[in-house]
Amino acid sequence: MSYEVMAGLVGTAILMGIGVPILVALGLGTIYLMWVCNYPLLVVGQVPFSGIDKFAFLAVPLFILTGDIIAHSGMARQLVRLAYAMFGWIQGGLGASTLIGSGFFAAISGSNSATAAAMGRMMIPEMESKYTRDYSGAIVACGACMGIIIPPSIIYIIYGSVAGVSVGALFIAGILPGILMIAFMCVANYFMCKVHRYDPPVQKFSASELLKAIWDAKFALIAPIIILGSIYGGIATPTESAVIAVAYCLIVSFLRKKMKVSDMSGLFLRSGVVCGVLMPIVALATLFSETITMLRIPSLFTNAILGISESEIIIMFSLFLILFIAGMVMDTTPIILILVPLIGPIVTNLGLDPVHWGIAMITTLTIGFVTPPIGINLYVVSSIAKIPIVTLFVKSIPLIIAMLLALFFIYVFPQLSLWLVQFIL
Amino acid sequence: MKKNVNSEDYNKNKPSMLNLLKRVFKFLDSKIEEYAITVFYFSFTVILLNEVIRRYFFAASTDWSEEVARFLFVFLVCFAAAYAVRERGHLRISIIDNLVSKKIKFYLYIFYDICFLILAVAIIYYSVQIMQLQIRTDTLAMSESLRKLNLNMAYVYAAVPLGWALMIYRLIQRFILTIKEYKEGKLE
């Protein structure tokens, strides 16, 4: 690697580090690298179009919109009530139902920040009386990580398009790891409640209450069935299933008289704006990773990592560390676009399944949502509940440890992600 | 005094061409991205929904819907990116914000905006070259129905220079606002 190339890479990292918007740092870095290596620069004008012009990406705003509609129309509250009817009788039942409710919500919404915003506004005021405000915020922030693990998920769509993996397979593969992470967090929450004497059980389990809650939440529960069913029934592509889900959620909200036509433009705008932030990064990060691939940097990287040790476990652990640290300091989308081409060859070398690896990678990156300095869930919850970010993080630590334990199982047992895929597809 | 206000009021509302243009410009300036985002977003959703319904219930399909929806999405992204510039909403690593004084932060903001400007100018320059290339080589869309319209891809491609030019406009607007806020000591 020549000094000019080295300077380009370091320069890009410095620009990002001093806070230049990620898309600008990637764009300028790429232009410099291409200019140094005499690559045709015309592609710089092409990629802001061709990098976005993919049918799969249309699902990104739509799967955020579905969640916004569900939250706006009050259906999200029914989902939490259902979770409370299931687990409200245990100590810490309200926290557990917030975590499980986030899971239900995530089965309709594809974004973690939308999940954090919706659950935060709804559950923090309710939990405050039984827990401390800080700990309730931590539960919401960690639960919202499920937003991109449980399908549908905008991150699976982006990973699928970079790594050339079927988005449908990723959606299915995410189900069991997501449930496992929620279960581990519920156990951690139970122990926290025992220690701090939070939220003692007040009611007994009642089957009739549960059935009533299921009946009340029926319209919200049909939405994930429509999304996954239309994909696996071969009726629709993931993008089309997102359109069907949006139409379904809108119709139900109108029928329940919880939505006015005038509300719609605001909802469309909010999820549309997210694309303006994500998609230019996707376009320029794609160009960046293509450029470094032409410079053969991925093979240098592969050799360096594979050179660390013969042992598969140590290599896996070092990949985990790279992803974990990257997730702490950067946003998920650019990490996936830059690191997938770098890590891909190593993973193939180890003989891992790309679907399993995708799930392992994305579950690792989600922990970055609740760790400073760049933890989007922390920012969202802190702005809703007026809790300092550091306090929120400290209170999240038990739940983060639970997620790390779940990650261990996800890494070690590929069957967790692959079994359902083999079963259904 | 009172008379003065009235005459000023009258001047403001005088139905002249210039005033009308001013009002139209002011309206566009404050709302153009919001309207563009909503319209593009809504129309590709409707197109795709129509396509799914046609295919599932009437076993009929069109060859243009997917392509048109994609193009609308690119337009949506370009306007939404300009909206994000206006709100300083583009993702960045903000660790440094808490470490530096307000003065350094102000200079950093100026530096970010200059970097953004350089990138935007480069993208506009090369995307216009691509458009010229498309016009020279008569590049058409993929689907048969769109080919019949004889629509050059350069029209669709115009989304990129248009969107990034709008971003430059918003950058300059925000740049001036940042300087003003800094002078008044209100920079967050």
XYZ file of C-alpha atoms in Angstrom:
613
model
C 0.000 0.000 0.000
C 1.483 3.319 -1.052
C 1.737 6.378 1.169
C -0.891 8.274 -0.830
C -3.437 5.527 -0.274
C -2.530 5.321 3.400
C -2.941 9.104 3.691
C -6.344 8.857 2.022
C -7.586 6.215 4.454
C -6.216 8.002 7.515
C -7.576 11.316 6.230
C -11.064 9.853 5.817
C -10.920 8.513 9.361
C -9.750 11.881 10.728
C -12.501 13.765 8.881
C -15.067 11.397 10.385
C -13.467 11.670 13.811
C -13.673 15.467 13.943
C -17.360 15.271 13.138
C -17.654 15.904 9.403
C -20.924 14.239 8.260
C -20.183 10.590 7.435
C -21.363 10.858 3.842
C -19.093 13.882 3.226
C -16.040 12.208 4.775
C -16.621 9.052 2.721
C -17.271 11.057 -0.446
C -14.181 13.253 -0.171
C -12.009 10.281 0.872
C -13.175 8.272 -2.117
C -12.637 11.135 -4.556
C -9.102 11.610 -3.210
C -8.282 7.895 -3.430
C -9.642 7.645 -6.967
C -7.773 10.779 -8.012
C -4.478 9.460 -6.563
C -4.867 6.113 -8.317
C -6.020 7.615 -11.634
C -9.375 5.888 -11.596
C -12.054 7.504 -13.810
C -13.844 10.046 -11.630
C -16.993 10.053 -13.752
C -18.433 7.364 -11.491
C -18.648 9.978 -8.698
C -21.531 11.531 -10.636
C -23.113 8.165 -11.298
C -23.154 6.566 -7.872
C -25.546 9.032 -6.168
C -28.097 7.647 -8.641
C -27.107 4.044 -9.269
C -26.278 3.342 -5.622
C -29.830 4.219 -4.599
C -31.709 2.968 -7.647
C -32.423 -0.488 -6.170
C -35.892 -1.884 -5.737
C -35.099 -3.430 -2.330
C -34.312 -0.015 -0.829
C -37.860 1.214 -1.363
C -38.819 -0.931 1.622
C -36.614 1.123 3.955
C -38.970 4.105 4.449
C -42.039 1.859 4.233
C -40.991 -0.389 7.112
C -40.423 2.721 9.252
C -43.817 4.073 8.225
C -45.637 0.888 9.328
C -44.293 1.319 12.860
C -45.180 5.014 12.938
C -48.765 4.253 11.894
C -49.116 1.470 14.484
C -47.846 3.807 17.212
C -49.973 6.732 16.034
C -53.190 4.710 15.926
C -52.834 3.278 19.443
C -52.353 -0.302 18.247
C -48.885 -0.389 19.820
C -50.485 0.066 23.239
C -52.637 -3.019 22.684
C -49.502 -5.005 21.948
C -47.952 -3.937 25.255
C -51.209 -4.793 27.081
C -51.026 -8.237 25.513
C -47.448 -8.672 26.729
C -48.549 -7.528 30.198
C -51.378 -10.043 30.233
C -48.780 -12.729 29.461
C -46.127 -11.755 32.020
C -47.621 -9.118 34.329
C -47.966 -11.653 37.162
C -44.196 -12.126 37.585
C -42.013 -9.727 39.551
C -40.757 -7.116 37.100
C -43.690 -7.902 34.820
C -44.066 -4.353 33.548
C -40.410 -4.220 32.473
C -40.685 -7.643 30.866
C -43.820 -6.607 28.998
C -42.061 -3.468 27.755
C -39.250 -5.664 26.419
C -41.676 -8.154 24.862
C -43.889 -5.321 23.627
C -40.830 -3.876 21.878
C -40.439 -7.270 20.239
C -44.056 -7.238 19.035
C -43.627 -3.671 17.803
C -40.388 -4.651 16.052
C -42.326 -7.335 14.187
C -44.173 -4.522 12.429
C -41.559 -1.752 12.403
C -38.126 -2.098 10.848
C -36.228 0.586 12.702
C -34.688 0.753 16.159
C -35.072 4.502 16.621
C -38.765 4.359 15.675
C -39.194 1.574 18.245
C -37.308 3.562 20.898
C -39.396 6.682 20.243
C -42.735 4.868 20.252
C -42.045 2.676 23.294
C -40.362 5.520 25.166
C -43.289 7.916 24.843
C -45.702 5.176 25.810
C -43.950 3.143 28.517
C -41.602 5.456 30.444
C -44.477 7.401 32.087
C -46.137 4.091 32.963
C -42.999 2.385 34.323
C -41.828 5.389 36.315
C -44.102 4.637 39.270
C -42.797 1.090 39.702
C -39.129 1.587 38.746
C -36.862 4.617 38.726
C -37.130 6.910 35.726
C -33.525 6.140 34.742
C -33.981 2.381 34.778
C -37.266 2.584 32.814
C -35.387 4.567 30.175
C -32.702 1.873 30.070
C -35.311 -0.866 29.538
C -36.831 1.051 26.629
C -33.434 1.777 25.049
C -32.317 -1.868 25.230
C -35.700 -3.262 24.179
C -35.631 -1.012 21.121
C -32.536 -2.853 19.853
C -35.037 -5.528 18.807
C -36.307 -3.067 16.188
C -33.708 -4.242 13.704
C -33.221 -7.840 14.905
C -36.808 -9.014 14.699
C -38.076 -8.889 11.102
C -38.873 -6.735 9.209
C -35.677 -4.749 9.494
C -34.165 -2.053 7.318
C -30.665 -3.217 8.243
C -31.345 -6.740 6.874
C -32.452 -5.100 3.625
C -29.187 -3.153 3.376
C -27.035 -6.140 4.416
C -28.875 -8.351 1.932
C -28.126 -5.975 -0.933
C -24.425 -5.611 -0.021
C -23.693 -9.248 0.717
C -25.960 -10.668 -1.961
C -28.028 -12.653 0.538
C -31.789 -13.174 0.297
C -33.609 -10.627 2.443
C -36.392 -13.169 2.998
C -33.924 -15.667 4.500
C -32.448 -12.973 6.746
C -35.921 -12.001 7.967
C -36.644 -15.586 9.051
C -33.169 -16.108 10.489
C -33.619 -13.078 12.748
C -36.683 -14.431 14.569
C -35.122 -16.910 17.037
C -32.033 -14.797 17.911
C -34.389 -11.882 18.578
C -36.574 -13.970 20.887
C -33.476 -15.282 22.650
C -32.169 -11.763 23.286
C -35.538 -10.637 24.661
C -35.692 -13.705 26.944
C -32.192 -13.022 28.308
C -33.034 -9.364 28.926
C -36.242 -10.350 30.734
C -34.224 -12.630 33.033
C -31.741 -9.806 33.724
C -34.659 -7.478 34.437
C -36.143 -10.071 36.833
C -32.901 -10.182 38.842
C -32.644 -6.381 38.875
C -36.180 -6.237 40.262
C -35.365 -8.815 42.945
C -32.277 -6.864 44.014
C -33.844 -3.398 43.992
C -37.352 -4.556 45.028
C -38.908 -2.978 41.940
C -42.350 -3.834 40.681
C -43.628 -6.604 43.013
C -46.338 -8.795 41.458
C -49.833 -7.430 42.075
C -52.099 -9.642 40.035
C -52.469 -13.354 39.314
C -52.247 -14.864 35.865
C -55.663 -15.002 34.263
C -56.361 -16.900 31.062
C -59.499 -14.897 30.329
C -57.550 -11.620 30.598
C -54.971 -13.014 28.188
C -57.587 -14.101 25.662
C -59.247 -10.702 25.891
C -55.878 -8.979 25.315
C -55.204 -11.178 22.297
C -58.641 -10.343 20.898
C -58.102 -6.609 21.469
C -54.717 -6.738 19.739
C -55.936 -8.848 16.814
C -55.502 -6.162 14.150
C -51.981 -5.361 15.274
C -51.087 -9.073 15.440
C -52.253 -9.658 11.865
C -49.716 -7.114 10.520
C -46.561 -9.263 11.029
C -48.431 -12.263 9.625
C -49.214 -10.226 6.509
C -45.608 -9.071 6.160
C -43.919 -12.462 6.609
C -46.778 -14.444 5.054
C -46.782 -12.463 1.830
C -43.016 -12.902 1.451
C -42.955 -16.642 2.146
C -46.230 -17.306 0.380
C -44.458 -16.080 -2.748
C -47.062 -13.355 -3.197
C -44.730 -10.412 -2.795
C -41.127 -9.284 -2.647
C -40.043 -7.693 0.663
C -40.679 -4.244 -0.850
C -44.174 -5.183 -1.979
C -44.920 -6.756 1.393
C -43.956 -3.426 2.966
C -46.451 -1.661 0.700
C -49.164 -4.165 1.624
C -48.372 -3.691 5.317
C -48.548 0.108 5.004
C -51.911 -0.134 3.248
C -53.204 -2.581 5.872
C -52.084 -0.436 8.800
C -53.581 2.700 7.228
C -56.929 1.006 6.533
C -57.178 -0.387 10.073
C -56.263 3.008 11.566
C -58.901 4.749 9.480
C -61.534 2.150 10.388
C -60.687 2.556 14.082
C -61.084 6.319 13.569
C -57.610 6.882 15.028
C -56.211 8.547 11.915
C -57.177 11.588 9.900
C -56.139 12.249 6.316
C -54.301 15.336 7.573
C -52.113 13.167 9.852
C -50.864 11.163 6.908
C -48.582 13.753 5.326
C -46.707 14.185 8.608
C -46.175 10.422 8.956
C -44.999 10.062 5.361
C -42.642 13.009 5.760
C -41.045 11.651 8.937
C -40.093 8.299 7.466
C -39.234 9.859 4.104
C -36.663 12.142 5.697
C -34.847 9.112 7.122
C -34.049 8.078 3.536
C -32.393 11.411 2.890
C -29.957 10.615 5.684
C -29.394 6.896 5.042
C -29.392 6.579 1.258
C -26.646 9.105 0.334
C -24.443 7.285 2.873
C -25.342 3.981 1.215
C -24.398 5.381 -2.202
C -21.067 6.900 -1.181
C -20.085 4.056 1.152
C -20.674 1.637 -1.724
C -18.307 3.644 -3.910
C -15.783 3.819 -1.062
C -15.796 0.066 -0.545
C -15.534 -0.558 -4.302
C -12.514 1.726 -4.422
C -10.716 0.037 -1.549
C -11.536 -3.327 -3.120
C -9.817 -2.205 -6.327
C -6.848 -1.196 -4.181
C -6.808 -4.771 -2.776
C -7.186 -3.566 0.779
C -9.685 -6.315 1.702
C -7.121 -9.019 0.963
C -4.514 -7.208 3.106
C -7.117 -7.035 5.855
C -8.033 -10.714 5.440
C -4.418 -11.811 5.633
C -3.832 -9.653 8.676
C -6.800 -11.093 10.557
C -6.181 -14.691 9.463
C -2.537 -14.189 10.440
C -3.452 -13.497 14.048
C -3.973 -17.113 14.878
C -4.732 -20.566 13.512
C -7.622 -20.945 15.865
C -11.094 -20.284 14.517
C -12.325 -19.170 17.936
C -9.693 -16.442 18.258
C -10.412 -15.151 14.749
C -14.129 -15.092 15.470
C -13.465 -13.271 18.716
C -11.308 -10.656 17.011
C -14.028 -10.112 14.387
C -16.510 -9.737 17.226
C -14.267 -7.130 18.869
C -13.867 -5.178 15.605
C -17.633 -5.098 15.105
C -18.314 -4.284 18.751
C -15.938 -1.300 18.739
C -17.109 -0.133 15.310
C -20.704 -0.295 16.556
C -19.815 1.880 19.528
C -18.292 4.704 17.493
C -20.268 4.613 14.255
C -23.714 4.118 12.812
C -24.780 0.655 11.619
C -25.400 1.414 7.937
C -21.923 2.713 7.003
C -20.300 -0.048 9.078
C -22.151 -2.730 7.148
C -21.333 -1.170 3.790
C -17.640 -0.780 4.592
C -16.966 -3.885 6.684
C -18.964 -6.518 4.793
C -16.584 -6.479 1.804
C -13.629 -6.522 4.233
C -14.877 -9.289 6.494
C -16.682 -11.321 3.826
C -13.593 -13.188 2.553
C -12.536 -14.099 6.107
C -15.950 -15.488 6.871
C -15.965 -17.510 3.647
C -12.507 -18.743 4.554
C -13.826 -20.010 7.878
C -16.686 -21.723 6.067
C -19.493 -19.809 7.782
C -22.936 -19.382 6.309
C -23.501 -15.778 5.093
C -27.009 -15.745 6.571
C -25.792 -16.849 9.999
C -22.879 -14.446 9.787
C -25.222 -11.586 8.825
C -27.345 -12.214 11.899
C -24.259 -12.480 14.140
C -22.850 -9.265 12.687
C -26.059 -7.269 13.001
C -26.833 -8.507 16.526
C -23.320 -7.407 17.548
C -23.793 -4.000 15.972
C -27.109 -3.451 17.777
C -25.276 -3.294 21.103
C -23.715 -0.125 19.716
C -27.190 1.447 19.852
C -27.049 1.512 23.649
C -23.374 2.335 24.209
C -21.872 5.820 24.152
C -20.459 7.771 22.377
C -22.760 7.051 19.404
C -25.807 5.209 20.695
C -28.888 6.207 18.753
C -31.330 4.562 21.185
C -29.709 6.418 24.071
C -30.096 9.723 22.237
C -33.746 9.070 21.399
C -34.696 7.977 24.935
C -32.668 10.741 26.541
C -34.448 13.387 24.478
C -37.881 11.918 25.259
C -37.369 11.334 28.989
C -34.778 14.029 29.755
C -32.296 11.539 31.244
C -28.534 12.144 30.762
C -26.969 9.708 28.297
C -24.322 8.447 30.705
C -26.907 7.641 33.424
C -28.980 5.810 30.851
C -25.956 3.777 29.783
C -24.960 2.878 33.354
C -28.503 1.671 34.083
C -28.464 -0.357 30.843
C -25.355 -2.353 31.764
C -27.189 -5.390 33.250
C -29.341 -5.627 30.138
C -26.309 -5.193 27.879
C -24.598 -8.083 29.674
C -27.707 -10.169 29.016
C -27.505 -9.258 25.318
C -23.803 -10.171 25.212
C -24.624 -13.585 26.718
C -27.292 -14.092 24.065
C -24.710 -13.058 21.437
C -22.407 -15.818 22.677
C -25.108 -18.380 21.883
C -25.864 -16.757 18.524
C -22.179 -16.951 17.525
C -21.619 -20.481 18.797
C -24.844 -22.103 17.570
C -25.475 -21.251 13.905
C -28.558 -23.453 14.131
C -30.271 -20.704 16.098
C -30.464 -18.580 12.986
C -30.397 -21.301 10.321
C -32.836 -23.855 11.697
C -35.991 -21.848 10.919
C -34.624 -20.917 7.509
C -34.070 -24.565 6.602
C -37.443 -25.439 8.080
C -39.422 -22.845 6.140
C -37.525 -22.212 2.909
C -47.084 57.196 12.705
C -50.267 55.242 12.261
C -50.586 56.365 8.697
C -47.056 55.228 8.058
C -47.768 51.680 9.205
C -50.849 51.590 7.053
C -49.046 52.667 3.954
C -46.309 50.128 4.629
C -48.998 47.520 5.038
C -50.535 48.604 1.804
C -47.196 48.407 0.032
C -46.633 44.887 1.312
C -49.967 43.671 0.057
C -49.875 45.609 -3.184
C -50.866 43.086 -5.826
C -47.782 43.499 -7.963
C -46.022 40.785 -9.905
C -42.913 41.227 -7.802
C -44.776 40.732 -4.530
C -46.481 37.649 -5.866
C -43.147 36.204 -6.933
C -41.723 37.024 -3.525
C -44.557 35.203 -1.809
C -44.257 32.188 -4.078
C -40.521 32.089 -3.466
C -40.973 32.403 0.285
C -43.479 29.569 0.260
C -41.239 27.329 -1.853
C -38.253 28.214 0.298
C -39.983 27.074 3.452
C -41.894 24.059 2.162
C -40.461 22.690 -1.104
C -38.675 19.670 0.376
C -41.610 18.699 2.560
C -44.036 18.769 -0.356
C -41.647 17.015 -2.721
C -40.915 14.239 -0.216
C -44.590 13.635 0.525
C -45.630 13.662 -3.134
C -42.858 11.331 -4.388
C -43.264 8.982 -1.437
C -47.017 8.816 -1.724
C -46.967 8.255 -5.472
C -44.512 5.348 -5.432
C -46.491 3.710 -2.630
C -49.678 3.988 -4.675
C -47.985 2.704 -7.840
C -46.620 -0.356 -6.037
C -49.896 -1.034 -4.230
C -51.732 -0.848 -7.532
C -49.229 -3.287 -9.007
C -49.647 -5.825 -6.183
C -53.447 -5.631 -6.385
C -53.413 -6.012 -10.164
C -51.131 -8.997 -10.022
C -52.838 -10.786 -7.168
C -56.481 -10.175 -8.054
C -56.418 -9.659 -11.803
C -53.352 -11.668 -12.799
C -52.133 -8.683 -14.786
C -48.932 -6.735 -14.411
C -47.135 -3.786 -15.895
C -43.479 -3.621 -16.848
C -43.019 0.022 -15.891
C -44.246 0.206 -12.308
C -41.092 -1.071 -10.612
C -38.854 1.204 -12.634
C -40.976 4.316 -12.157
C -41.210 3.600 -8.410
C -37.402 3.371 -8.253
C -37.001 6.676 -10.068
C -39.487 8.368 -7.743
C -37.500 6.962 -4.825
C -34.276 8.542 -6.136
C -36.055 11.896 -6.399
C -37.391 11.411 -2.875
C -33.884 10.727 -1.556
C -32.412 13.819 -3.229
C -35.014 16.150 -1.723
C -34.897 14.411 1.663
C -31.115 14.848 1.739
C -31.594 18.595 1.202
C -34.136 18.591 4.021
C -31.560 16.919 6.268
C -28.958 19.569 5.350
C -31.380 22.250 6.471
C -31.898 20.579 9.829
C -28.207 19.637 10.252
C -29.584 16.112 10.367
C -26.879 14.261 8.427
C -25.292 11.537 10.535
C -21.944 12.386 12.005
C -19.726 11.300 14.857
C -20.436 13.984 17.429
C -17.974 13.046 20.184
C -15.961 16.194 19.585
C -18.896 18.515 20.348
C -18.484 18.165 24.107
C -14.702 18.503 24.062
C -14.187 21.875 22.392
C -15.088 25.478 23.191
C -17.898 27.307 21.428
C -15.449 29.234 19.281
C -13.714 26.121 17.960
C -17.089 24.512 17.428
C -18.119 27.461 15.285
C -14.994 27.101 13.132
C -15.607 23.346 12.893
C -19.151 23.969 11.665
C -17.762 26.257 8.982
C -15.245 23.552 8.068
C -18.018 20.897 7.791
C -20.017 23.163 5.516
C -17.021 23.824 3.272
C -16.307 20.076 3.011
C -19.962 19.446 2.154
C -19.824 22.201 -0.464
C -16.749 20.678 -2.149
C -18.409 17.263 -2.330
C -21.647 18.746 -3.682
C -19.805 20.687 -6.389
C -17.870 17.552 -7.418
C -21.033 15.447 -7.585
C -22.903 18.068 -9.618
C -19.934 18.477 -11.999
C -19.642 14.745 -12.721
C -23.382 14.048 -12.783
C -23.877 16.734 -15.422
C -21.147 15.009 -17.456
C -23.054 11.748 -17.086
C -26.215 13.462 -18.315
C -24.375 14.810 -21.351
C -23.098 11.316 -22.039
C -26.623 9.920 -21.809
C -27.955 12.507 -24.221
C -25.118 11.800 -26.667
C -25.627 8.032 -26.543
C -29.432 8.278 -26.400
C -29.767 6.172 -23.255
C -33.340 5.031 -22.630
C -35.074 3.408 -19.674
C -35.178 -0.386 -19.267
C -38.856 -1.212 -19.521
C -40.640 -1.468 -22.853
C -43.457 0.968 -22.000
C -41.013 3.671 -20.985
C -38.900 3.096 -24.080
C -41.937 3.858 -26.203
C -42.124 7.290 -24.575
C -38.633 7.895 -25.923
C -37.690 9.433 -22.582
C -33.965 9.981 -22.230
C -32.531 8.748 -18.928
C -30.917 12.171 -18.509
C -34.301 13.534 -17.419
C -34.434 11.046 -14.575
C -30.763 11.538 -13.823
C -31.433 15.249 -13.375
C -32.590 14.320 -9.852
C -28.940 14.131 -8.758
C -27.681 17.590 -9.887
C -31.038 19.142 -8.915
C -31.014 17.604 -5.458
C -27.375 18.439 -4.796
C -27.853 22.008 -6.082
C -30.714 22.366 -3.624
C -28.343 21.048 -0.964
C -25.815 23.772 -1.860
C -28.563 26.381 -1.544
C -29.535 25.019 1.889
C -25.863 24.836 2.907
C -25.330 28.521 2.142
C -28.579 29.433 3.888
C -27.590 27.505 6.986
C -24.032 28.823 6.816
C -25.320 32.397 7.066
C -27.660 31.382 9.876
C -24.790 29.755 11.791
C -22.673 32.925 11.551
C -25.622 35.001 12.736
C -26.300 32.660 15.644
C -22.645 32.684 16.639
C -22.520 36.489 16.653
C -25.606 36.593 18.852
C -24.094 33.927 21.096
C -26.940 31.509 20.475
C -24.995 28.721 18.764
C -25.884 25.419 20.414
